[in-house]
Amino acid sequence: MTGPSRPSRARAIHISLGAGLGALASGVDHALGAGAVPARFELAALAAFAAFALGLFAMIGRAPLARGGAIALAAAALAGGAAIWAGLRYAPPVTLPDRYVPLVIVLIALPLPHLVAMARRDDPLSPAVFHDEAAALCLRGAAAAAFTALVWGVIALSDALLGLVGVDLLDLVAALPAGEWMISGAAAALALSTLGARAPRIGRSAAGRLVPLLVPAALFSTGVFLLALPLRGLSGLFDGVSAGAVLMATVATLAVLIAVALGGRPEEAVAGRAMPAMVRLLAATIPILAICAALAIGVRVGAYGWTPARVTAAAGVAVALVWGAACAWAVLRPGGWAHRLRRVQPALVLAAPAAALALMTVISPEAISARSQVARGAVGTPPLDARDRRAIAGWGRAGASAARSIGPAPDGSQPDWPEALAIVGDRAAAQSLMAGNPELSAEVVRACAIATPQGRPGCVLATVRIDGAQGPAAVLGLARTQTTAEIVMLGADDREWRRAAADPVPLSDLDALHRDGVTPTRREIDSLKFGSTDLLLLP
């Protein structure tokens, strides 16, 4: 009797690994939902897990798991560490803004072909190796998603069939700890393992046949834009907020089309006379589009100053300009243009993750923007309105400091906190505390959009006088989910808001805070009580 074949053993290991990653995903989801991770480091936890899980999934069937796991772990440490560093720009308990999510995605996803090549001990900057691994990742990722959906379709159909005889299969799956996550992970790993060796050839063939068909349409639309450019002028093209984003997205799309059309090897490039010429013309338009994107961002910055979104967009423009310079260097010189462009593409792909990493570590969009808006406020042209001041206050520690430097709105109104915030207790004291601490305004806006069980806004600020303290203390209740809330406190002698409890409180306690405010309780250690929540006041 013979044992299981080597491919069967490898596939069993891959399925077990996928189920384990599914269980780990369930644990991360549970930890984030329970508030076990500080709010400003939630994205760091997700980034570290996503980098590790996606890296390991990418290695299945393509590279030795031990070496691939070590590389995936290093990628997780880099992504998580960068997100933690970015989170330090915000005072607790503020959550890292959503604008960092695309940076994390770029940092994790784009280097995956290079990481797989490193795990296979191939040259990650080789055009042939890079195209093989990129094609394999795209094909296997699509196949894994489709196969996982098919598995759940079979499970749903089986549940309906077994329900006729009184067996509820989905309830049995739900009763298993992390059952849904483990099944999804195992199904994805099975698809990845099955397509491991065949994926590069199939992926190259499919992409090489289908994607170049879009080159004529892309060249036509880009040509129409460039012809309209001198007729419309910059003012007609760049007066919209999203013009720079559209141009950068166009550059990225054209770069993908050109890369697939050229292939990783000369024999994989598009053939004939017309198609190579169109690809070359398309590559020649990238420098022009990149310059237009830079002008679009420059127009907005010149008119309204820097914001974190514009700093991020400027980094994207820098990447587009690098691509444009490479395309100009390749296509404007005679002979061998395809070889020159094909040779530099694997390195060019890393420009975007490098920019994302810089924005999360050494370059602070918030600090750059805060300095710009302080200068704009000093000049007063154009004037900063209430919305501008509220936005600036939400840019982390640098933004809060800038908001205090800029001062209140000219009409004396308080723009830093949303009008939906309910105030219980001493309103004048509450407004004084709000004016001195604008950094939570973005968090309050998100919380106010969630309703309590009794239909009140999920944001309430209650003030209370404590014996022996110089001034009032404040309790700020912020809804986090449909069932939980977080409590933030500002003590009478504190300078920064701080998290009042490690665990979330029931959302229903915000109704009690709305209705009755907060009650001081005298005992061995003083506390503040509302609803079922009892906050200890540590000396």
XYZ file of C-alpha atoms in Angstrom, residues 58-293:
236
model
C 0.304 34.448 -2.751
C 3.039 31.950 -1.862
C 0.693 28.926 -1.894
C 1.590 26.737 -4.845
C 4.291 29.139 -6.035
C 7.063 29.177 -3.412
C 8.320 27.217 -0.392
C 6.053 28.079 2.518
C 8.826 28.436 5.096
C 10.713 31.026 3.076
C 7.483 32.609 1.847
C 6.111 32.820 5.384
C 9.223 34.612 6.586
C 8.946 37.144 3.753
C 5.211 37.616 4.432
C 5.960 38.181 8.122
C 8.543 40.840 7.228
C 5.998 42.535 4.945
C 3.453 42.462 7.799
C 5.941 44.066 10.171
C 6.667 46.811 7.639
C 2.997 47.548 6.881
C 1.914 47.384 10.522
C 4.858 49.455 11.712
C 4.201 52.148 9.088
C 0.537 52.344 10.114
C 1.494 52.568 13.807
C 3.891 55.398 13.004
C 1.119 57.202 11.123
C -1.258 56.628 14.052
C 1.091 58.476 16.387
C 0.218 61.651 14.495
C -3.198 61.558 16.168
C -3.982 62.012 19.852
C -5.904 59.121 21.415
C -8.587 57.994 20.913
C -8.899 59.378 17.395
C -9.083 56.769 14.621
C -6.604 57.010 11.747
C -8.538 58.642 8.847
C -9.822 56.618 5.924
C -7.448 58.436 3.563
C -4.689 56.130 4.836
C -6.522 53.013 3.620
C -5.501 53.422 -0.073
C -1.897 53.929 1.037
C -1.989 50.663 2.986
C -3.526 48.844 0.004
C -0.823 50.134 -2.350
C 1.908 49.286 0.153
C 0.646 45.710 0.540
C -0.627 44.765 -2.917
C 1.800 46.151 -5.496
C 4.992 44.485 -4.180
C 3.391 41.005 -4.066
C 4.884 39.808 -7.390
C 8.330 40.891 -6.209
C 7.870 39.104 -2.859
C 6.849 35.849 -4.541
C 9.864 36.093 -6.861
C 12.132 36.619 -3.841
C 10.639 33.556 -2.147
C 11.324 31.535 -5.311
C 14.890 32.945 -5.373
C 14.278 34.517 -8.756
C 15.285 38.042 -9.753
C 12.313 40.267 -8.751
C 13.449 42.996 -11.173
C 13.579 40.672 -14.174
C 10.802 41.632 -16.645
C 10.035 37.998 -17.447
C 9.846 36.984 -13.769
C 7.791 40.024 -12.813
C 5.240 39.485 -15.592
C 4.961 35.781 -14.773
C 4.247 36.411 -11.104
C 1.921 39.356 -11.746
C -0.102 37.315 -14.249
C -0.192 34.362 -11.847
C -1.410 36.553 -8.978
C -4.203 38.117 -11.021
C -5.406 34.799 -12.413
C -5.157 32.877 -9.140
C -6.782 35.685 -7.156
C -9.764 35.794 -9.504
C -10.019 32.009 -9.510
C -9.826 31.816 -5.707
C -12.597 34.394 -5.311
C -14.816 32.632 -7.861
C -14.170 29.176 -6.368
C -14.882 30.399 -2.833
C -18.184 31.875 -4.012
C -18.971 28.562 -5.737
C -18.226 26.613 -2.537
C -20.651 28.791 -0.588
C -23.219 28.350 -3.347
C -22.939 24.573 -2.989
C -23.228 24.893 0.797
C -26.358 27.038 0.449
C -27.904 24.552 -1.979
C -27.000 21.653 0.333
C -28.582 23.529 3.240
C -31.807 23.897 1.257
C -31.778 20.207 0.324
C -31.014 18.953 3.839
C -33.595 21.356 5.238
C -36.233 19.133 3.636
C -35.293 16.417 6.131
C -34.843 18.737 9.106
C -31.079 19.296 8.960
C -29.918 22.924 9.046
C -26.405 22.855 7.572
C -25.775 26.619 7.783
C -26.635 26.626 11.485
C -24.101 23.846 12.013
C -21.452 25.855 10.163
C -22.288 29.005 12.145
C -22.000 27.059 15.397
C -18.375 26.200 14.661
C -15.847 28.702 16.037
C -14.770 30.804 13.042
C -16.486 28.255 10.787
C -17.370 30.650 7.953
C -13.882 32.180 7.929
C -12.146 28.801 7.938
C -14.244 27.425 5.085
C -13.573 30.522 2.980
C -9.835 30.353 3.690
C -9.645 26.651 2.916
C -11.563 27.068 -0.365
C -9.336 29.934 -1.488
C -6.189 27.976 -0.605
C -7.426 24.935 -2.562
C -7.937 27.053 -5.687
C -4.546 28.727 -5.292
C -2.793 25.409 -4.770
C -4.438 23.784 -7.788
C -3.448 26.595 -10.155
C 0.032 27.143 -8.736
C 2.256 25.820 -11.509
C -0.067 26.542 -14.429
C -1.029 30.088 -13.497
C 1.787 32.072 -15.181
C 1.276 30.490 -18.593
C -2.534 30.729 -18.463
C -2.449 34.248 -17.062
C 0.018 35.488 -19.692
C -2.022 33.947 -22.471
C -5.356 35.368 -21.283
C -4.025 38.848 -20.535
C -1.928 38.978 -23.702
C -4.955 38.164 -25.851
C -7.603 40.323 -24.157
C -6.017 43.437 -22.665
C -4.267 44.750 -25.816
C -7.684 44.916 -27.495
C -8.312 48.012 -25.352
C -5.257 49.867 -26.690
C -7.034 51.488 -29.684
C -9.896 52.756 -27.517
C -7.470 54.119 -24.913
C -5.395 55.833 -27.601
C -8.527 57.401 -29.114
C -9.820 58.862 -25.826
C -6.372 60.089 -24.801
C -5.843 61.661 -28.225
C -9.183 63.507 -28.016
C -8.200 64.858 -24.593
C -4.832 66.088 -25.812
C -6.398 67.725 -28.870
C -8.927 69.510 -26.645
C -6.218 70.695 -24.262
C -5.059 73.751 -26.263
C -8.650 74.590 -27.221
C -10.122 74.489 -23.716
C -7.134 75.791 -21.770
C -6.134 75.009 -18.205
C -9.009 76.911 -16.611
C -11.593 74.818 -18.400
C -9.897 71.520 -17.616
C -8.711 72.012 -14.055
C -11.500 73.836 -12.247
C -12.880 70.542 -10.900
C -11.663 69.061 -7.637
C -11.130 65.574 -9.078
C -9.263 66.500 -12.278
C -5.891 65.440 -10.857
C -7.299 62.146 -9.614
C -8.819 61.367 -13.023
C -5.544 62.094 -14.775
C -3.527 59.949 -12.355
C -6.016 57.091 -12.735
C -5.635 57.435 -16.504
C -1.842 57.240 -16.232
C -2.107 54.110 -14.061
C -4.512 52.453 -16.491
C -2.340 53.249 -19.508
C 0.716 51.902 -17.687
C -1.052 48.573 -17.145
C -2.203 48.390 -20.767
C 1.306 49.127 -22.037
C 2.910 46.609 -19.670
C 0.579 43.821 -20.768
C 0.960 44.736 -24.438
C 4.765 44.569 -24.182
C 4.783 41.370 -22.103
C 7.736 40.110 -20.133
C 9.605 38.771 -23.142
C 9.985 40.015 -26.745
C 7.997 37.068 -28.096
C 5.045 37.958 -25.846
C 4.688 41.507 -27.198
C 1.860 42.472 -29.531
C 2.617 41.697 -33.171
C 1.937 43.388 -36.484
C 2.615 46.941 -37.605
C -0.301 48.964 -36.284
C -0.536 47.659 -32.723
C 3.143 48.239 -31.688
C 2.926 51.747 -33.135
C -0.252 52.450 -31.126
C 1.384 51.148 -27.944
C 4.362 53.439 -28.549
C 2.070 56.442 -29.095
C 0.160 55.560 -25.934
C 3.406 55.459 -23.958
C 4.342 58.858 -25.375
C 1.131 60.388 -23.939
C 1.939 59.402 -20.348
C 4.472 62.242 -19.766
C 1.920 64.800 -21.002
C -0.865 63.397 -18.799
C 1.461 63.342 -15.788
C 2.378 67.007 -16.333
C -1.330 67.871 -16.652
C -2.001 66.093 -13.348
